[in-house]
Structure formats: C-alpha cells, structure tokens
PDB file of C-alpha atoms in Angstrom:
ATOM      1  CA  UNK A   1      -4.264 -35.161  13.573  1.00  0.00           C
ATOM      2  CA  UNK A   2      -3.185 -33.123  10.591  1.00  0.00           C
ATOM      3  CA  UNK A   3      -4.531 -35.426   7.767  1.00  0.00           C
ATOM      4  CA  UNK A   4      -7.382 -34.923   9.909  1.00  0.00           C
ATOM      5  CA  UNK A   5      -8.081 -31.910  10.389  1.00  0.00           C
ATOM      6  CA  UNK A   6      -7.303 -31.446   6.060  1.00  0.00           C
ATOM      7  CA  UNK A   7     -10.178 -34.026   5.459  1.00  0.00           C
ATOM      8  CA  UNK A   8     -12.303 -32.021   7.455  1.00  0.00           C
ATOM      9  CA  UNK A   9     -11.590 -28.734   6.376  1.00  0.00           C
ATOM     10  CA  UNK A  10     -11.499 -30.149   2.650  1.00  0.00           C
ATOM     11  CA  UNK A  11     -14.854 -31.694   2.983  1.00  0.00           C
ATOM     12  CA  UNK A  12     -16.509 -28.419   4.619  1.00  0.00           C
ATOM     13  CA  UNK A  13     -15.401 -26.099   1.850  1.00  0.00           C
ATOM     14  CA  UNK A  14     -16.318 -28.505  -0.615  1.00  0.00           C
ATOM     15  CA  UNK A  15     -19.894 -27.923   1.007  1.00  0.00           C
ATOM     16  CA  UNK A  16     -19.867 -24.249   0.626  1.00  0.00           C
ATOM     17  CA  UNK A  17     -20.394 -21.701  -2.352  1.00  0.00           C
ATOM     18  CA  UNK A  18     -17.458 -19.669  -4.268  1.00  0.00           C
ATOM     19  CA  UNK A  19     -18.426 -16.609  -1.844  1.00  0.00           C
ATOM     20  CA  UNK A  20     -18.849 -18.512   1.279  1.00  0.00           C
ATOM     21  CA  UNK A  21     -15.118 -20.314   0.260  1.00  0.00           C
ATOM     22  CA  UNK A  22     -13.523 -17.505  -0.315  1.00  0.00           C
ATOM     23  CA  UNK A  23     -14.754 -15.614   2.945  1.00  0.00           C
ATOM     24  CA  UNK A  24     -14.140 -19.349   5.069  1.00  0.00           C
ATOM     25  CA  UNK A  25     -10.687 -19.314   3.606  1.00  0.00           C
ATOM     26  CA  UNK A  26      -9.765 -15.848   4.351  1.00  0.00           C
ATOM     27  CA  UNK A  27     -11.045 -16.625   8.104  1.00  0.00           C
ATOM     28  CA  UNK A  28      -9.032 -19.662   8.135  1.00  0.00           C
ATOM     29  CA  UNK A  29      -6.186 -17.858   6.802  1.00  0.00           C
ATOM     30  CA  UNK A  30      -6.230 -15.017   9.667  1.00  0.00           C
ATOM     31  CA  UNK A  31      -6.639 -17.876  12.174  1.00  0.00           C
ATOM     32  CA  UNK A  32      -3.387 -19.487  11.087  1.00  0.00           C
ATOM     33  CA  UNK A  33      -1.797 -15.946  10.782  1.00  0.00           C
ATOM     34  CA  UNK A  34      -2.681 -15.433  14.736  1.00  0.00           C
ATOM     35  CA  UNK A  35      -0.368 -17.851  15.661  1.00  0.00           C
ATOM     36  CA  UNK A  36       1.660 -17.841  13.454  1.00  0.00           C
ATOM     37  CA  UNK A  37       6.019 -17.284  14.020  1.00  0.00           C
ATOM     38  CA  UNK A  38       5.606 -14.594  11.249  1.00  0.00           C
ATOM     39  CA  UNK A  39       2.625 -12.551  12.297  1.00  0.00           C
ATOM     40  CA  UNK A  40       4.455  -9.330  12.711  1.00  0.00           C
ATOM     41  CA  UNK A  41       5.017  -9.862   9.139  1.00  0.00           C
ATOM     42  CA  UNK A  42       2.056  -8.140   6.610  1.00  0.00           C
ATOM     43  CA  UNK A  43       2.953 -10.584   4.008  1.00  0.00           C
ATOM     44  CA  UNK A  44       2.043 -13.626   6.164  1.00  0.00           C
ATOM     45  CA  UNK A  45      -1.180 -13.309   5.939  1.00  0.00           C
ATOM     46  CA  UNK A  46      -2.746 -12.795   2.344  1.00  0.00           C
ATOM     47  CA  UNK A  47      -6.752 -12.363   1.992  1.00  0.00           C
ATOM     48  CA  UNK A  48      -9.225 -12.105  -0.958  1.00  0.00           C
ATOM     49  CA  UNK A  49     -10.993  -9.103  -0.757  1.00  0.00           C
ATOM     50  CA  UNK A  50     -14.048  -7.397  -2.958  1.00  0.00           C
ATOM     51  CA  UNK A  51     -12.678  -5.017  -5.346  1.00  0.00           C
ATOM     52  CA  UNK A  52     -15.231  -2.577  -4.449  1.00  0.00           C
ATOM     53  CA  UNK A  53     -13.913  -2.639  -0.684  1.00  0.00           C
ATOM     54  CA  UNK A  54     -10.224  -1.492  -1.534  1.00  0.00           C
ATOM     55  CA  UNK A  55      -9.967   2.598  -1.994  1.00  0.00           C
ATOM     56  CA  UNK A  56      -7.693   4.203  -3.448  1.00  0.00           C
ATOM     57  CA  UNK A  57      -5.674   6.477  -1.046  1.00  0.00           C
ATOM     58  CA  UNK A  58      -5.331  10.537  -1.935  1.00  0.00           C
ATOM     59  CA  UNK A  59      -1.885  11.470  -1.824  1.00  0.00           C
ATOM     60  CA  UNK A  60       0.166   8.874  -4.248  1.00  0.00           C
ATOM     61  CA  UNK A  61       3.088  10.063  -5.877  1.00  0.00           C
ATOM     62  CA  UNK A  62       3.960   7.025  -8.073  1.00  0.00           C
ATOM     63  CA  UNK A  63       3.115   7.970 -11.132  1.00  0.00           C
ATOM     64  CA  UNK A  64       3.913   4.752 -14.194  1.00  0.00           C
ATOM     65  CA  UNK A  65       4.508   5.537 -17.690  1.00  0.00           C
ATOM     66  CA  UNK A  66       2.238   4.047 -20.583  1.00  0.00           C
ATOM     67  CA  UNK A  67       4.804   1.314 -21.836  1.00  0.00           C
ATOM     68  CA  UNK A  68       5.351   0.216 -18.129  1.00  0.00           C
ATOM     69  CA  UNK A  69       1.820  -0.148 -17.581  1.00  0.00           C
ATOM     70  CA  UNK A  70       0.986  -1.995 -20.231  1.00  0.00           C
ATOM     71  CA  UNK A  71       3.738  -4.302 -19.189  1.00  0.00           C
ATOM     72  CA  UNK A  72       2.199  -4.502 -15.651  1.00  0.00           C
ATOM     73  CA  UNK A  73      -0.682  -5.502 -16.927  1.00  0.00           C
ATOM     74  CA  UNK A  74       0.726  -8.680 -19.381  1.00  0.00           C
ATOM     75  CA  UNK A  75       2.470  -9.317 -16.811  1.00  0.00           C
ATOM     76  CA  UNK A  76      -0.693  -9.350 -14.463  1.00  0.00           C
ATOM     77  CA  UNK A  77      -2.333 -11.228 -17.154  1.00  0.00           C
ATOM     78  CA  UNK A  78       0.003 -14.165 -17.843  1.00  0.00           C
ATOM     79  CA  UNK A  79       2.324 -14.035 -14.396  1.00  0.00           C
ATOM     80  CA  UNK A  80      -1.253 -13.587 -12.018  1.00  0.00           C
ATOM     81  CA  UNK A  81      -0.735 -11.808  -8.952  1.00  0.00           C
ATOM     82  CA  UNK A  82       2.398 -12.248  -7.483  1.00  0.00           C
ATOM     83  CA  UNK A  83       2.382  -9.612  -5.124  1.00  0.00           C
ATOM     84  CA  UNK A  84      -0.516  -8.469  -2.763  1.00  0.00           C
ATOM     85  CA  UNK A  85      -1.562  -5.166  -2.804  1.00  0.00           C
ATOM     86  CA  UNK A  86      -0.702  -3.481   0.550  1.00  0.00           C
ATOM     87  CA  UNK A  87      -3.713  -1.934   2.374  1.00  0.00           C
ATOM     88  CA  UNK A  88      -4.957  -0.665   5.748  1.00  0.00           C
ATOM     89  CA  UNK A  89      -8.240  -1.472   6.924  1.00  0.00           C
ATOM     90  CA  UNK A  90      -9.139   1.935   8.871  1.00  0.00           C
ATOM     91  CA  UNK A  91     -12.986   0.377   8.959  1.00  0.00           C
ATOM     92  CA  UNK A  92     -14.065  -3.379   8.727  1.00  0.00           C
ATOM     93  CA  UNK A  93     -14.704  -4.057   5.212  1.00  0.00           C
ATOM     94  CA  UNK A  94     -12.902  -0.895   4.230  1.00  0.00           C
ATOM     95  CA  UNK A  95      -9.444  -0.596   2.703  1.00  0.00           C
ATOM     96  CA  UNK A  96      -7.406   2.223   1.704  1.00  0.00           C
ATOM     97  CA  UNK A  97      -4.443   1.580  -0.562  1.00  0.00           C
ATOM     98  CA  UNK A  98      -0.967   1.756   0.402  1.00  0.00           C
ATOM     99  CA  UNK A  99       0.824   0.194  -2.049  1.00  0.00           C
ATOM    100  CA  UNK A 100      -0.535  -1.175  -5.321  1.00  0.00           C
ATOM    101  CA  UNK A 101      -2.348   1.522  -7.237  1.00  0.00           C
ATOM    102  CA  UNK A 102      -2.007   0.166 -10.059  1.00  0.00           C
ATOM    103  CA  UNK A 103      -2.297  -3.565  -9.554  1.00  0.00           C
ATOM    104  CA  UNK A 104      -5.463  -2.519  -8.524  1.00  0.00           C
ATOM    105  CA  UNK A 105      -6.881  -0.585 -11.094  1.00  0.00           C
ATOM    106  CA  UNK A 106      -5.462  -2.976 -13.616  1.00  0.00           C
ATOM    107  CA  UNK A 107      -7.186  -5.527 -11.698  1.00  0.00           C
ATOM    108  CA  UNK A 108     -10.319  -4.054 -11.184  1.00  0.00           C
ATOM    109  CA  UNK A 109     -10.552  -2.644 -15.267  1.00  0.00           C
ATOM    110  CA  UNK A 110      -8.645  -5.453 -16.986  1.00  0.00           C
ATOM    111  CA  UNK A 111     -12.443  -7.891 -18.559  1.00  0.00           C
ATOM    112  CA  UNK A 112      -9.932 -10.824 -18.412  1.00  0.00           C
ATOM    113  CA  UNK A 113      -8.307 -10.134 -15.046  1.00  0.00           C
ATOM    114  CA  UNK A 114     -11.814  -9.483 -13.438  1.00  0.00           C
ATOM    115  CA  UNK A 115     -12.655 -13.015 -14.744  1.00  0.00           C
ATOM    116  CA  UNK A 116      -9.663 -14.338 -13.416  1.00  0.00           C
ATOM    117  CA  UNK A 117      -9.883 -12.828 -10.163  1.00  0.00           C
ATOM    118  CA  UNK A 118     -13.739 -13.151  -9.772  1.00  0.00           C
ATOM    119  CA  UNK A 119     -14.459  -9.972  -8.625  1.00  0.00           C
ATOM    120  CA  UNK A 120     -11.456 -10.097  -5.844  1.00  0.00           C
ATOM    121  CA  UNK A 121      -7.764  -9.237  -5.393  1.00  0.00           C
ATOM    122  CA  UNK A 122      -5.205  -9.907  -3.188  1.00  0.00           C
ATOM    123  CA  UNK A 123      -4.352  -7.757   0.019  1.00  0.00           C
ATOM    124  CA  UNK A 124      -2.315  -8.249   2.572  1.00  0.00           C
ATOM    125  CA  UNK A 125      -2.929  -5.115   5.827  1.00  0.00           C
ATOM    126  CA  UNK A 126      -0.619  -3.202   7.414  1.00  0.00           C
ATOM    127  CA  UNK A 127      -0.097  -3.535  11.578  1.00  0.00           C
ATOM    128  CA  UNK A 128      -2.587  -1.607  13.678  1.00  0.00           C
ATOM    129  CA  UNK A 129      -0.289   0.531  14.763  1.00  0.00           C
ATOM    130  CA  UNK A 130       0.303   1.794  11.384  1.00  0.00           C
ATOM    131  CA  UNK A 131      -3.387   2.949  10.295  1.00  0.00           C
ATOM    132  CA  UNK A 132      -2.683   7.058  11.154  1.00  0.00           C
ATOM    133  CA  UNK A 133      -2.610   8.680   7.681  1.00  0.00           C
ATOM    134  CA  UNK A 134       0.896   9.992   8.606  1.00  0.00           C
ATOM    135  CA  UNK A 135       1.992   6.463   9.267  1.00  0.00           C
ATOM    136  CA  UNK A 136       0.290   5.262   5.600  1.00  0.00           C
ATOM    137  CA  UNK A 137       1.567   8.243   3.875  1.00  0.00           C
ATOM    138  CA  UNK A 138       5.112   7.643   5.024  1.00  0.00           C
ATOM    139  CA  UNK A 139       4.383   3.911   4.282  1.00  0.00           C
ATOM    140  CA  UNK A 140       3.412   4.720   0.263  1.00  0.00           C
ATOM    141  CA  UNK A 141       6.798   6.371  -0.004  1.00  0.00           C
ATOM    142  CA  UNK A 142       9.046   4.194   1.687  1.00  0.00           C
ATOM    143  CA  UNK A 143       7.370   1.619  -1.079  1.00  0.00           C
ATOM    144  CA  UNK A 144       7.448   4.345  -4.133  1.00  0.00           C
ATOM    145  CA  UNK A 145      11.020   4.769  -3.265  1.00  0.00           C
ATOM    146  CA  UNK A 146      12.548   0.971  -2.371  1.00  0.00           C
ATOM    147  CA  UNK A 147      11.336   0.664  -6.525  1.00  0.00           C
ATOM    148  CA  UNK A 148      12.642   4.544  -7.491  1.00  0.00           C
ATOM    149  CA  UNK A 149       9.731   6.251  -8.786  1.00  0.00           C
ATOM    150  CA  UNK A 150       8.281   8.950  -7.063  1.00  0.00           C
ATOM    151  CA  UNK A 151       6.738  12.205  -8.406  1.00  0.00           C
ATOM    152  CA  UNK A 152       8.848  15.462  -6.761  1.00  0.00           C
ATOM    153  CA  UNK A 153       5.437  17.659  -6.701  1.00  0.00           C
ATOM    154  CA  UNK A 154       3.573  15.120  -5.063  1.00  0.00           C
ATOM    155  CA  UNK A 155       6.447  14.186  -2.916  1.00  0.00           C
ATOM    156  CA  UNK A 156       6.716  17.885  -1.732  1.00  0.00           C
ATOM    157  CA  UNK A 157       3.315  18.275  -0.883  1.00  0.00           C
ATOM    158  CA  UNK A 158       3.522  15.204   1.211  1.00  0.00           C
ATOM    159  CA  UNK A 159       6.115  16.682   2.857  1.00  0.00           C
ATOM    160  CA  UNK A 160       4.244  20.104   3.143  1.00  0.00           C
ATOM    161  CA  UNK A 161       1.412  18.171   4.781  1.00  0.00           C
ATOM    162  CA  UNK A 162       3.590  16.258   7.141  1.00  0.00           C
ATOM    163  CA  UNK A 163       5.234  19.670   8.745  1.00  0.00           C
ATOM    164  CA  UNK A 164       2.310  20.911   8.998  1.00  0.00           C
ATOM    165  CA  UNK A 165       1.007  18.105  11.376  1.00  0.00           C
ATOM    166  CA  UNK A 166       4.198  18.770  13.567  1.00  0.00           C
ATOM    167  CA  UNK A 167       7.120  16.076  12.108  1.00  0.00           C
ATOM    168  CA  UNK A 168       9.976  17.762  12.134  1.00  0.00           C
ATOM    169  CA  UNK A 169      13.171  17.126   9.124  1.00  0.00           C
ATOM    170  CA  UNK A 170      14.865  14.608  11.510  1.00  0.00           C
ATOM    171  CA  UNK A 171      11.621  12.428  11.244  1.00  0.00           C
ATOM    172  CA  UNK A 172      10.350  12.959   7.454  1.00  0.00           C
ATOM    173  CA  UNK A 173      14.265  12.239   7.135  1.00  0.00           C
ATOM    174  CA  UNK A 174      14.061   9.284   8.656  1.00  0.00           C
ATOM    175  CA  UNK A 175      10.542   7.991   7.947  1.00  0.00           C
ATOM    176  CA  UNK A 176      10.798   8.804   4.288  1.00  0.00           C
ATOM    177  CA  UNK A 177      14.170   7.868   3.939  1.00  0.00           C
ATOM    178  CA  UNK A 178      15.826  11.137   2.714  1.00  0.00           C
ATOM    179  CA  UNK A 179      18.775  13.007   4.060  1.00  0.00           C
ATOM    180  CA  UNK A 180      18.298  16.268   5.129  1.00  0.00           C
ATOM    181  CA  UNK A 181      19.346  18.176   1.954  1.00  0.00           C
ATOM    182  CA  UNK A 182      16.297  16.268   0.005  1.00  0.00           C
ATOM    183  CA  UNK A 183      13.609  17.502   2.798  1.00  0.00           C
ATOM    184  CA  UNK A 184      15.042  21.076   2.587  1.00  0.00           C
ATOM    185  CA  UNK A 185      14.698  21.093  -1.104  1.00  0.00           C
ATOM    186  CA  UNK A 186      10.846  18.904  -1.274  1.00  0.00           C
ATOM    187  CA  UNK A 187       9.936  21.964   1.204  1.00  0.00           C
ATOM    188  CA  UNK A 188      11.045  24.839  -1.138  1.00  0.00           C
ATOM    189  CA  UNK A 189       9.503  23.504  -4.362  1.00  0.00           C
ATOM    190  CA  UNK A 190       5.991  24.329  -2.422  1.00  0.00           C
ATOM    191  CA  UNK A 191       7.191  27.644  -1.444  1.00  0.00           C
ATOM    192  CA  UNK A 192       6.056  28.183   1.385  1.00  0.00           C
ATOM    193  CA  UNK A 193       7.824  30.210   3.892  1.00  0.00           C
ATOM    194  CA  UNK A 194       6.258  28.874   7.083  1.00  0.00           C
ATOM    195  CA  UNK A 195       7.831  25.603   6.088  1.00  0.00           C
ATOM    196  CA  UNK A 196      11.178  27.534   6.635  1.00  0.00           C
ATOM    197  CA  UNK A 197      10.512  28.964   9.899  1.00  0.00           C
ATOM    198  CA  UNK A 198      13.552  29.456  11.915  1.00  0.00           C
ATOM    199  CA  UNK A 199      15.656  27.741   9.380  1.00  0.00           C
ATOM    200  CA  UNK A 200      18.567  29.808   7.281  1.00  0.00           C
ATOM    201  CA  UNK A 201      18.843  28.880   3.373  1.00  0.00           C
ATOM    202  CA  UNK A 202      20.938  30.486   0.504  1.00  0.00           C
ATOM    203  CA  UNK A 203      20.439  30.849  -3.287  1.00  0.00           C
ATOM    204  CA  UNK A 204      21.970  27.563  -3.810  1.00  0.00           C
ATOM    205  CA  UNK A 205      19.121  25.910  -2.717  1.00  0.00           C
ATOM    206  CA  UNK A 206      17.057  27.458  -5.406  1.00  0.00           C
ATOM    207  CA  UNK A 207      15.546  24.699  -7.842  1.00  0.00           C
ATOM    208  CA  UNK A 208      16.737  24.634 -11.217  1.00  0.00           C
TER     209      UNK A 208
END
C-alpha cells in the first residue's frame, strides 16, 4: 500500500511544473501534518512559501552585528536552510515574521540564495491560538532570548506596549521570561509614569 501510494504520488509530481510541485508538496505536507503524532508541534510541518508573502513584523528587538551576519549568511550559503523561519499566517497567503528576520532578508537579498531557493523559503506557522499580536510579540522574545540577544530599548517598548493592553508584571514575567526586577527596570527606561501606577520604586532602580 505504501510503495503504492509513493509510485503514485512520484508519478503525479513528475507530471506537474516547479510551481505546481512546490504548492502539491506543501498540500501534501499539511495533509500528513493533520494527522500527524506531532501536530501540536510548529516544526512538524515545514512549507515553501513566496518570499513576497512573508512580512516582516514591527516590533523586533534582535538586532545582529555585521561580522555575525555575514556569517549567517555563509553559513546560509554553504549549510542551506537548516532552520525554518517561524511565521503566523494572520491572512491566507499572508505571513508575518516571528522568528527569522534575518534568514529572511538574507534569503530574499542574497543573488545566489534567491537562485537556490527559487524565489521561496522555508516557514513553518505558529498554532492558531497564537496569531494575537500580544501572543507573536511575546513569541519573538521568548526566541530573541532562548539565543541572548535582545535590544533593551526595543525590549522596553515592548513591554510599554504590552501594559498598556492590560498584562500585568506577573504575565510579561512569565510570558517573556523575566523576573520581576527586569520588567520593573524595561518599564522605567521608557519613563513613563503611568507604567508605575500604584507601584512604589526607589533611586536604586535608576538606570545607569
């Protein structure tokens, strides 16, 4: 039944053009994922999709120096891909950027990598559940931080933004993966005293 159903499947994408392959194999890929024993893993399921469908997102604090970049990019160049870039898709056909800013734009810029890659890259999407830009923001830094590079000003206004839509230190704590001490002092960098409402704080927390 397997050998089978390879012949078959062989045979029709042999029949088909390098678009129509790629697209049958990323539908063949999410049919597999579907019942798959991993599904509730991202990683399980990795598709090809159009550069020009994958955003960037707007609040990224990873920030990679010059001689790191360039490595990236050998690397990119003579490894391939060997990790997808982690997306949502908040639209069909559209894809915001989660992790992988700059896989991507090495991708997408590199002449020999868009040869390579024909125009594509490698995503693999977040759950459903985790398409609220809260939920992707908290997702970029969880990622930024697991490798230890973050920006602090673009951390703190992350952190502005998520008080401001109601998250309280106990859950940027947790979600971001901070102790409390390191949300008190992302929240005075910005300065703002609203962010300190009801909350007691000394000169020691002043930034130095």
């Amino acid at each position: 039944m397997q050998q089978r159903l390879i012949k078959e499947i062989n045979s029709y994408l042999g029949s088909l053009s390098e678009n129509e392959r790629i697209e049958a194999i990323n539908t063949f890929r999410q049919a597999i994922h579907e019942n798959s024993p991993f599904r509730e893993q991202p990683v399980d399921c990795v598709l090809w999709i159009k550069q020009d469908d994958i955003i960037a997102n707007d609040y990224n604090p990873n920030n990679v120096a010059p001689p790191e970049k360039r490595l990236l990019s050998k690397s990119l160049e003579l490894d391939g891909f060997t990790q997808p870039i982690v997306v949502t898709e908040n639209e069909p056909q559209h894809y915001e950027i989660v992790d992988g800013f700059h896989r991507h734009e090495i991708g997408s810029n590199r002449a020999v990598l868009k040869r390579q890659l024909k125009g594509y890259l490698p995503v693999t999407c977040l759950r459903k559940e985790r398409q609220q830009k809260v939920d992707r923001m908290a997702a970029t830094i969880r990622h930024n931080r697991a490798r230890g590079r973050h920006q602090i000003n673009a951390m703190s206004e992350i952190v502005r933004e998520l008080v401001l839509l109601g998250w309280d230190n106990e859950k940027i704590g947790k979600e971001l993966g901070m102790d409390s001490d390191e949300v008190l002092r992302l929240k005075q960098i910005n300065g703002l005293l609203e962010l300190f409402a009801n909350r007691r704080y000394s000169e020691a927390w002043t930034v130095k």
